[in-house]
Short mmCIF file of C-alpha atoms in Angstrom, two decimals:
data_model
loop_
_atom_site.label_atom_id
_atom_site.label_comp_id
_atom_site.label_asym_id
_atom_site.label_seq_id
_atom_site.Cartn_x
_atom_site.Cartn_y
_atom_site.Cartn_z
CA MET A 721 255.56 104.20 54.78
CA SER A 722 259.50 104.44 54.90
CA GLY A 723 260.81 106.49 57.71
CA ASP A 724 263.25 108.23 55.53
CA VAL A 725 260.52 110.55 54.20
CA ALA A 726 260.18 113.88 55.37
CA ILE A 727 257.22 114.92 53.46
CA THR A 728 254.85 112.93 52.02
CA LEU A 729 251.92 114.40 49.41
CA ARG A 730 249.41 112.25 47.95
CA ASN A 731 246.97 113.25 45.25
CA VAL A 732 247.11 116.84 46.62
CA VAL A 733 244.90 119.22 44.66
CA LYS A 734 244.44 123.07 44.97
CA ARG A 735 241.80 125.00 43.26
CA TYR A 736 241.20 128.78 43.33
CA GLY A 737 237.57 128.52 42.03
CA ASP A 738 237.13 126.67 38.91
CA HIS A 739 240.76 126.89 38.29
CA GLU A 740 243.14 124.19 39.19
CA VAL A 741 246.24 125.03 40.81
CA LEU A 742 247.60 121.87 41.61
CA ARG A 743 246.10 118.51 39.88
CA GLY A 744 246.81 115.46 42.28
CA ILE A 745 250.62 115.81 43.29
CA ASP A 746 252.53 113.03 44.32
CA LEU A 747 255.77 113.56 46.12
CA ASP A 748 258.11 112.46 48.46
CA VAL A 749 260.71 114.61 49.96
CA ARG A 750 263.40 112.22 51.77
CA HIS A 751 265.33 113.37 54.86
CA GLY A 752 268.73 115.19 54.32
CA GLU A 753 268.21 115.73 50.80
CA VAL A 754 267.51 118.76 48.82
CA THR A 755 264.68 118.98 46.43
CA CYS A 756 264.22 121.66 44.27
CA LEU A 757 260.87 122.52 42.25
CA ILE A 758 261.53 124.22 39.02
CA GLY A 759 258.97 125.01 36.26
CA PRO A 760 257.78 127.80 34.27
CA SER A 761 256.05 130.58 36.20
CA GLY A 762 252.24 129.71 36.92
CA SER A 763 253.24 125.86 36.96
CA GLY A 764 251.97 125.82 40.50
CA LYS A 765 255.33 125.45 42.28
CA SER A 766 254.93 128.28 44.77
CA THR A 767 251.39 126.94 45.62
CA LEU A 768 252.77 123.43 46.11
CA LEU A 769 255.45 124.89 48.64
CA ARG A 770 252.76 127.33 50.23
CA CYS A 771 250.54 123.87 50.89
CA VAL A 772 253.45 122.14 52.39
CA ALA A 773 253.52 125.01 54.85
CA PHE A 774 249.81 125.07 55.19
CA LEU A 775 249.71 129.15 54.38
CA GLU A 776 247.46 127.51 51.53
CA GLU A 777 244.93 125.08 52.15
CA HIS A 778 244.65 122.09 49.74
CA ASP A 779 241.32 121.03 48.67
CA ALA A 780 242.03 117.30 48.24
CA GLY A 781 244.70 114.75 49.27
CA ILE A 782 246.87 114.63 52.16
CA ILE A 783 250.03 116.02 53.08
CA ARG A 784 252.25 114.50 55.75
CA ILE A 785 255.42 115.88 57.70
CA GLY A 786 257.35 113.40 59.26
CA GLY A 787 254.41 111.13 58.94
CA ALA A 788 251.93 113.32 60.71
CA PRO A 789 248.87 114.74 58.62
CA LEU A 790 249.02 118.45 58.04
CA GLY A 791 245.96 120.39 58.21
CA PHE A 792 243.60 117.62 57.23
CA ASP A 793 243.40 113.98 57.81
CA GLU A 794 241.45 111.34 56.13
CA ARG A 795 239.31 108.93 58.24
CA PRO A 796 239.39 105.20 57.11
CA ASP A 797 236.10 105.61 55.39
CA GLY A 798 237.55 108.39 52.78
CA SER A 799 235.89 111.58 54.76
CA ARG A 800 237.92 114.66 55.32
CA ILE A 801 238.58 116.24 58.59
CA ARG A 802 240.28 119.55 59.46
CA LEU A 803 242.60 119.09 62.37
CA PRO A 804 242.42 121.41 65.44
CA ILE A 805 244.87 124.72 65.14
CA THR A 806 247.04 123.67 67.68
CA GLU A 807 247.72 120.40 66.16
CA ILE A 808 248.16 122.41 62.75
CA ALA A 809 250.99 124.52 64.77
CA ARG A 810 252.30 121.37 66.36
CA VAL A 811 253.27 119.88 62.62
CA ARG A 812 254.19 123.11 61.66
CA ARG A 813 256.86 123.50 64.13
CA ASN A 814 259.01 120.99 62.11
CA ILE A 815 259.07 123.33 59.23
CA GLY A 816 261.09 126.73 58.63
CA MET A 817 260.21 128.94 55.98
CA VAL A 818 261.84 131.49 53.75
CA PHE A 819 260.11 133.71 51.36
CA GLN A 820 260.83 135.31 48.05
CA GLN A 821 260.15 139.03 49.77
CA PHE A 822 262.20 138.02 53.13
CA ASN A 823 259.31 139.18 55.08
CA LEU A 824 261.47 140.38 57.92
CA TRP A 825 259.28 142.51 60.33
CA PRO A 826 260.39 146.05 59.96
CA HIS A 827 259.98 147.52 63.43
CA MET A 828 262.77 144.92 64.64
CA THR A 829 266.44 144.86 64.31
CA ALA A 830 268.02 141.86 62.66
CA LEU A 831 268.77 140.53 65.94
CA GLY A 832 265.28 141.12 67.19
CA ASN A 833 263.75 139.30 64.03
CA VAL A 834 265.71 136.09 64.82
CA ALA A 835 265.11 136.27 68.67
CA GLU A 836 261.33 136.92 68.33
CA GLY A 837 260.47 133.09 67.92
CA LEU A 838 262.83 132.31 70.78
CA ARG A 839 261.20 134.44 73.20
CA GLN A 840 257.68 134.40 72.26
CA VAL A 841 257.16 130.81 70.98
CA LEU A 842 260.08 128.91 73.06
CA ARG A 843 259.90 131.25 75.89
CA LEU A 844 263.51 131.29 76.41
CA HIS A 845 265.08 134.01 78.87
CA LYS A 846 265.91 137.35 77.39
CA ARG A 847 270.03 136.64 77.54
CA GLU A 848 269.59 132.72 75.95
CA ALA A 849 267.63 134.09 73.27
CA HIS A 850 269.89 136.77 72.74
CA ASP A 851 272.76 134.29 72.43
CA ARG A 852 271.01 131.72 70.17
CA ALA A 853 270.10 134.61 67.74
CA MET A 854 273.48 136.05 67.80
CA ALA A 855 274.83 132.36 67.35
CA HIS A 856 272.68 131.97 64.03
CA LEU A 857 273.43 135.45 62.78
CA THR A 858 276.84 134.33 62.86
CA ARG A 859 276.22 131.11 61.09
CA VAL A 860 274.72 133.21 57.95
CA GLY A 861 277.71 135.76 58.29
CA LEU A 862 275.82 138.75 59.77
CA ALA A 863 276.88 138.97 63.55
CA GLU A 864 277.94 142.62 62.85
CA ARG A 865 274.76 143.57 61.50
CA ALA A 866 272.76 142.50 64.54
CA SER A 867 271.42 146.08 65.47
CA TYR A 868 270.27 147.11 62.17
CA TYR A 869 267.01 147.33 60.76
CA PRO A 870 265.88 145.41 57.74
CA SER A 871 265.80 148.84 55.86
CA GLN A 872 269.12 149.34 56.67
CA LEU A 873 270.48 145.90 55.23
CA SER A 874 270.96 144.93 51.33
CA GLY A 875 268.56 142.30 49.89
CA GLY A 876 270.90 139.69 50.34
CA GLN A 877 271.88 140.36 53.64
CA GLN A 878 267.90 140.56 54.61
CA GLN A 879 267.42 137.16 53.03
CA ARG A 880 270.32 135.87 55.04
CA VAL A 881 268.63 137.17 58.42
CA ALA A 882 265.27 135.52 57.08
CA ILE A 883 267.03 132.30 56.86
CA ALA A 884 268.76 132.53 60.45
CA ARG A 885 265.13 133.68 61.70
CA ALA A 886 263.73 130.26 60.28
CA LEU A 887 266.68 128.02 61.53
CA ALA A 888 266.59 129.72 65.11
CA MET A 889 263.22 127.81 65.47
CA ASP A 890 265.45 124.60 64.93
CA PRO A 891 263.17 123.25 62.22
CA LYS A 892 263.78 119.73 60.65
CA ILE A 893 262.69 120.87 57.12
CA MET A 894 263.48 124.12 55.51
CA LEU A 895 261.12 125.41 52.72
CA PHE A 896 262.38 127.85 50.13
CA ASP A 897 260.05 129.87 48.06
CA GLU A 898 262.35 131.74 45.08
CA PRO A 899 264.68 132.96 47.72
CA THR A 900 266.69 134.76 45.40
CA SER A 901 264.14 136.11 42.71
CA SER A 902 263.95 139.52 44.19
CA LEU A 903 267.60 139.86 44.44
CA ASP A 904 270.13 141.90 42.05
CA PRO A 905 272.33 139.13 40.50
CA GLU A 906 275.41 139.90 42.15
CA LEU A 907 273.37 139.34 45.70
CA THR A 908 272.08 135.94 44.95
CA GLY A 909 275.53 134.25 45.36
CA GLU A 910 275.65 135.30 49.13
CA VAL A 911 272.29 133.51 49.84
CA LEU A 912 272.99 130.49 47.73
CA ASN A 913 275.98 130.24 49.43
CA VAL A 914 274.42 130.03 52.86
CA MET A 915 271.98 127.63 51.15
CA ARG A 916 274.74 125.28 50.08
CA ASP A 917 276.28 125.14 53.44
CA LEU A 918 272.88 124.27 55.08
CA ALA A 919 272.52 121.26 52.57
CA ALA A 920 276.04 120.01 53.13
CA GLU A 921 275.42 120.08 56.69
CA GLY A 922 272.65 117.54 55.77
CA MET A 923 269.17 119.92 56.18
CA THR A 924 266.41 118.74 54.55
CA MET A 925 265.38 121.38 52.00
CA LEU A 926 262.46 121.89 49.64
CA VAL A 927 263.39 124.65 47.05
CA VAL A 928 261.43 126.61 44.62
CA THR A 929 263.64 128.10 42.62
CA HIS A 930 264.83 129.54 39.00
CA GLU A 931 268.49 129.11 39.83
CA ILE A 932 269.13 126.15 37.54
CA GLY A 933 272.66 126.01 38.30
CA PHE A 934 271.79 125.50 42.16
CA ALA A 935 269.14 123.16 41.37
CA ALA A 936 271.93 121.02 38.94
CA HIS A 937 274.79 121.13 41.45
CA VAL A 938 273.03 121.14 45.13
CA ALA A 939 269.82 119.19 44.51
CA GLN A 940 269.55 115.28 45.00
CA HIS A 941 266.07 115.34 43.62
CA VAL A 942 264.58 117.56 41.00
CA VAL A 943 260.80 117.84 40.22
CA PHE A 944 259.77 119.70 37.31
CA LEU A 945 256.08 120.96 37.42
CA ASP A 946 254.31 122.11 34.43
CA GLN A 947 250.64 122.90 34.04
CA ALA A 948 250.03 121.95 37.60
CA GLN A 949 251.23 118.49 37.62
CA ILE A 950 254.39 116.75 38.07
CA ALA A 951 256.07 116.42 34.43
CA LEU A 952 259.41 115.09 35.55
CA GLU A 953 261.25 114.20 38.55
CA GLY A 954 263.99 112.21 39.26
CA ARG A 955 268.06 112.45 40.37
CA ALA A 956 269.14 115.80 39.48
CA SER A 957 271.77 114.38 36.88
CA ASP A 958 269.10 112.45 35.16
CA VAL A 959 266.74 115.32 35.20
CA PHE A 960 269.30 117.89 33.61
CA ARG A 961 271.49 115.51 31.15
CA LYS A 962 268.80 113.76 29.60
CA PRO A 963 265.74 116.38 29.10
CA TRP A 964 263.70 114.05 26.97
CA HIS A 965 260.46 115.73 28.28
CA PRO A 966 259.60 118.26 25.39
CA ARG A 967 258.47 120.88 28.04
CA MET A 968 261.58 120.27 30.38
CA ALA A 969 263.76 120.85 26.85
CA GLN A 970 261.82 123.74 26.12
CA PHE A 971 261.96 125.29 29.71
CA LEU A 972 265.91 124.44 29.86
CA GLU A 973 266.48 126.03 26.46
CA THR A 974 265.35 129.62 27.71
CA TYR A 975 268.14 129.14 30.58
CA LEU A 976 270.70 128.24 28.03
CA ASP A 977 269.72 131.11 25.86
CA ARG A 978 270.39 133.11 28.81
CA GLY A 979 273.91 131.78 29.27
CA ALA A 980 273.41 129.01 32.02
CA SER A 981 276.53 127.24 30.52
CA VAL A 982 276.86 125.57 33.84
CA LEU A 983 274.64 122.88 32.26
CA LEU A 984 276.72 121.74 29.67
CA GLY A 985 279.85 120.88 31.51
CA ASN A 986 280.89 117.56 30.90
CA MET B 168 252.12 193.21 77.04
CA THR B 169 253.71 192.25 80.47
CA TRP B 170 255.12 189.12 81.73
CA ILE B 171 251.43 188.35 83.74
CA HIS B 172 249.84 188.52 80.22
CA VAL B 173 252.47 185.68 79.08
CA TYR B 174 251.94 183.69 82.36
CA LEU B 175 248.16 183.95 81.87
CA LEU B 176 248.48 182.86 78.15
CA ALA B 177 250.88 180.00 79.36
CA VAL B 178 248.31 178.53 81.95
CA GLY B 179 246.26 178.72 78.74
CA ALA B 180 248.73 176.65 77.09
CA VAL B 181 248.53 173.99 79.95
CA VAL B 182 244.91 173.99 79.57
CA THR B 183 245.19 173.51 75.73
CA ALA B 184 247.84 170.83 76.19
CA GLY B 185 245.83 168.61 78.87
CA LEU B 186 242.84 168.89 76.50
CA SER B 187 244.84 167.70 73.43
CA VAL B 188 246.78 164.98 75.48
CA VAL B 189 243.61 163.54 76.91
CA SER B 190 241.47 163.50 73.75
CA ILE B 191 244.31 162.17 71.75
CA THR B 192 245.02 159.34 74.22
CA VAL B 193 241.61 158.34 74.96
CA GLY B 194 240.47 158.66 71.37
CA LEU B 195 243.53 156.65 70.31
CA ALA B 196 241.89 153.98 72.66
CA ILE B 197 238.34 154.35 71.19
CA GLY B 198 239.85 154.39 67.96
CA ILE B 199 241.24 150.83 68.50
CA LEU B 200 238.34 149.60 69.59
CA VAL B 201 236.04 151.33 66.40
CA CYS B 202 238.79 150.10 64.26
CA ALA B 203 238.84 146.40 65.68
CA ALA B 204 235.03 146.74 65.26
CA SER B 205 235.33 147.86 61.37
CA LEU B 206 237.88 144.73 60.90
CA SER B 207 235.42 142.40 62.74
CA ARG B 208 233.80 139.34 61.04
CA ALA B 209 230.54 140.32 62.47
CA ALA B 210 228.51 142.36 60.24
CA PRO B 211 226.37 144.29 62.85
CA LEU B 212 229.97 145.50 64.54
CA ARG B 213 231.37 146.67 61.18
CA TRP B 214 228.02 148.48 60.49
CA ALA B 215 228.06 150.36 63.94
CA ALA B 216 231.81 151.26 63.27
CA ARG B 217 230.88 152.86 60.28
CA VAL B 218 227.89 154.64 61.43
CA TYR B 219 230.21 155.65 64.27
CA VAL B 220 232.89 156.77 62.12
CA SER B 221 230.66 158.90 59.65
CA PHE B 222 228.89 160.63 62.37
CA PHE B 223 231.98 162.09 64.11
CA ARG B 224 233.81 162.78 60.87
CA GLY B 225 230.48 164.55 59.16
CA VAL B 226 229.47 166.68 62.21
CA PRO B 227 231.73 169.79 62.40
CA LEU B 228 233.63 169.94 65.87
CA LEU B 229 232.09 173.28 66.61
CA VAL B 230 228.71 171.99 66.35
CA LEU B 231 229.55 168.66 68.12
CA LEU B 232 230.96 170.88 71.16
CA LEU B 233 227.84 173.21 71.27
CA LEU B 234 225.56 169.96 70.89
CA ILE B 235 227.26 168.32 73.74
CA TYR B 236 227.48 171.68 76.10
CA HIS B 237 223.81 171.95 75.93
CA LEU B 238 222.53 168.50 75.30
CA LEU B 239 224.07 167.21 78.67
CA PRO B 240 222.44 169.48 81.34
CA GLN B 241 219.08 168.80 79.39
CA ILE B 242 219.46 165.19 80.00
CA GLY B 243 220.05 165.76 83.80
CA ILE B 244 223.80 165.81 83.69
CA ASP B 245 225.53 169.09 84.80
CA VAL B 246 229.03 169.09 83.71
CA PRO B 247 231.51 171.74 83.25
CA GLY B 248 232.49 173.12 80.15
CA VAL B 249 235.85 171.52 80.14
CA VAL B 250 234.16 167.86 80.64
CA ALA B 251 231.87 168.98 77.31
CA ALA B 252 234.86 170.03 75.44
CA LEU B 253 237.15 166.80 76.55
CA VAL B 254 233.99 164.48 75.49
CA GLY B 255 233.54 166.40 71.97
CA LEU B 256 237.47 166.52 71.06
CA THR B 257 237.65 162.81 72.04
CA LEU B 258 234.78 161.53 69.82
CA CYS B 259 235.96 163.68 67.36
CA THR B 260 239.52 162.31 66.97
CA SER B 261 238.56 158.75 67.66
CA ALA B 262 236.58 158.75 64.66
CA TYR B 263 239.37 159.89 62.52
CA GLN B 264 242.24 157.63 64.53
CA ALA B 265 239.93 154.52 63.83
CA GLU B 266 239.77 155.51 60.00
CA THR B 267 243.65 155.83 60.04
CA LEU B 268 244.31 152.61 61.78
CA ARG B 269 242.20 150.52 59.77
CA GLY B 270 243.94 152.02 56.87
CA GLY B 271 247.44 150.61 58.78
CA PHE B 272 246.05 147.25 59.20
CA VAL B 273 244.58 146.79 55.44
CA ASN B 274 248.05 147.83 54.21
CA ILE B 275 250.11 145.18 56.37
CA ALA B 276 251.99 143.09 53.95
CA PRO B 277 250.57 139.49 54.22
CA GLY B 278 253.88 138.01 54.01
CA LEU B 279 255.15 139.58 57.26
CA VAL B 280 252.10 137.78 59.04
CA GLU B 281 252.79 134.35 57.16
CA ALA B 282 256.41 134.80 58.54
CA GLY B 283 254.91 135.04 62.08
CA ARG B 284 252.83 132.23 61.43
CA MET B 285 255.77 130.25 60.46
CA ILE B 286 257.75 131.06 63.29
CA GLY B 287 255.09 129.62 65.63
CA LEU B 288 253.35 132.84 66.84
CA ASN B 289 249.59 132.53 67.82
CA ALA B 290 246.83 134.78 66.82
CA THR B 291 247.29 137.06 70.27
CA GLN B 292 250.97 137.14 69.58
CA LEU B 293 250.76 137.96 65.83
CA LEU B 294 248.59 140.97 66.81
CA VAL B 295 250.44 142.24 69.57
CA ARG B 296 253.76 141.49 68.07
CA ILE B 297 253.30 141.87 64.49
CA ARG B 298 250.15 143.54 63.13
CA ALA B 299 249.82 146.39 65.75
CA PRO B 300 253.08 147.67 65.51
CA ILE B 301 253.50 147.69 62.14
CA ALA B 302 249.96 149.05 61.51
CA LEU B 303 251.10 151.91 63.83
CA ARG B 304 254.38 152.49 61.97
CA LEU B 305 252.64 152.75 58.71
CA THR B 306 250.44 155.27 60.32
CA LEU B 307 252.45 157.28 62.49
CA PRO B 308 252.65 160.10 60.04
CA ALA B 309 249.11 160.53 59.90
CA LEU B 310 248.53 160.14 63.71
CA VAL B 311 250.99 162.87 64.41
CA ASN B 312 248.93 165.02 61.93
CA GLU B 313 246.03 164.09 63.83
CA GLY B 314 247.50 165.08 66.95
CA ILE B 315 248.76 168.62 65.50
CA MET B 316 244.95 169.02 64.28
CA ILE B 317 243.50 168.29 67.32
CA LEU B 318 245.84 170.46 69.26
CA LYS B 319 244.59 173.37 66.81
CA ALA B 320 241.10 172.61 66.55
CA SER B 321 240.91 172.67 70.47
CA SER B 322 240.96 176.36 70.13
CA LEU B 323 237.27 175.75 69.54
CA VAL B 324 236.62 174.88 72.80
CA SER B 325 236.71 178.55 73.88
CA VAL B 326 232.93 178.51 72.92
CA VAL B 327 232.24 176.43 75.76
CA GLY B 328 233.90 178.93 78.27
CA VAL B 329 237.14 176.63 78.64
CA GLY B 330 240.09 178.82 79.37
CA ASP B 331 242.53 177.53 76.94
CA ILE B 332 245.24 179.58 74.89
CA THR B 333 242.51 181.17 72.62
CA ARG B 334 240.00 182.03 75.28
CA THR B 335 242.76 183.66 77.32
CA ALA B 336 244.12 185.55 74.30
CA GLN B 337 240.64 186.82 73.74
CA ASN B 338 239.93 187.87 77.35
CA LEU B 339 243.12 189.44 77.54
CA SER B 340 242.72 191.65 74.23
CA SER B 341 239.28 192.79 75.21
CA SER B 342 241.08 193.93 78.54
CA THR B 343 244.00 195.44 77.16
CA TYR B 344 242.78 196.51 73.78
CA ARG B 345 246.13 194.72 72.31
CA PRO B 346 244.81 191.97 70.20
CA ILE B 347 247.56 191.70 68.31
CA GLU B 348 250.19 191.20 70.69
CA MET B 349 248.06 188.47 72.40
CA PHE B 350 246.89 186.70 69.67
CA ALA B 351 250.65 186.61 68.11
CA THR B 352 251.77 185.20 71.71
CA ALA B 353 248.95 182.88 71.37
CA GLY B 354 250.31 181.72 67.87
CA VAL B 355 253.69 181.19 69.42
CA PHE B 356 252.35 179.17 72.08
CA TYR B 357 250.35 176.80 69.81
CA LEU B 358 253.76 176.52 67.50
CA LEU B 359 255.56 175.40 70.49
CA LEU B 360 253.39 172.68 71.64
CA ASN B 361 253.15 171.33 67.78
CA VAL B 362 256.92 171.19 67.73
CA ILE B 363 256.72 168.93 71.01
CA VAL B 364 254.03 166.87 69.32
CA THR B 365 256.21 166.28 66.06
CA ARG B 366 259.37 165.69 68.42
CA GLY B 367 257.44 163.18 70.20
CA GLY B 368 256.28 161.51 66.82
CA ASN B 369 259.78 161.17 65.74
CA GLY B 370 260.73 159.66 68.85
CA LEU B 371 257.89 157.24 68.69
CA GLY B 372 259.17 156.41 65.31
CA ARG B 373 262.65 155.50 66.05
CA LEU B 374 261.24 153.20 68.77
CA LEU B 375 259.42 151.44 65.76
CA GLY B 376 262.49 151.37 63.64
CA LEU B 377 261.45 154.02 61.18
CA PRO B 378 264.16 155.62 59.35
CA ARG B 379 265.18 158.97 60.59
CA THR B 380 263.45 161.89 58.83
#
């Protein structure tokens, strides 16, 4: 396996009862790249991301984070073993996750949310955790909101705090699950800007998004999921400029109808 | 109505407050255990919790108090009325609080726990740092309500001879033949105690980051 691959999926299958939500996904996410997962709703993109976070347990196949198997490993004879919980936690330490619903803890201030992992998991002293949390809030432009509770922040601000909370743990990979889907249109920009800065700093990012403009401009790698499978993937420019795949063309048309003229440039 | 009457009622108020505080706190502790049992994976624990809750919610507090008061000496435990009163109030409120807390835990948005798992919190930290405070936050108004209910329901302990506000007012009205003044003053004392409970609940709410009401 090549050393520049951050996440590898091989033949990953996820089922809910009889329903196959992921049908044998093969995917490589390279270090330092932004990979966007796009596709119609119900195509399995969020499930795929949640499997990479091990919030959903895949039913078959293998997921590797920086080479280490996540959750399950395969023996040479092909049988599958569940890894111990400490091993899952160790591998997951490489991953930060940002959710559609922000999921900030309502009983803690913005600063408290960011400092929680530093205090409880990294066991930093109060002073140091505070300083590092402040630095991360500053990075997302919210230093002056440090003492606010989530209920006192706008959706965009909450999502930026959530990004700071994930970054504070110093992850090698950031997962974003439709980070702007529950935001008013005028608030998506501030979140996308933070993500753009993060991409420019070379963070490895796997992003489930409906923001086709973001995918077209920021992603190096675009993966189009349809009906629980990868229908099309490649460099962003190739995928968007030549939507030869009929489902992809259909999918993009709905965005063009909504005025996503960004794709028509050049 | 003289100051001595007010003083005697104030002593009764201290008794009422003491009974309420002890039964609410011990009841919360038992309620947490019963709630944990009702959310446990072990079926016998869940079953035991269900029986516990339906029994102590189903039997009227007055009946429960009289039962304990007469039952304990029968089985050789001779206790003063105040202990019987405390046991009755505590068992009763623990069942209500267990149910309230269970509702709080069940209603925690799963994403809040997932966010904790992604940060790397272990099961104990998730419970202590995330789930319990959020459940408490969700149930605080109901728990304050329960505190007020118990404070008022504690007036029933007068039947087992405990000198709380109500009992004192009864005694004073029969010795002075001025029931209206005595019971009106008793009502004022209950009102004052409930204001304190409500204030305390609001203070706790602010600690948990609830918006001001």
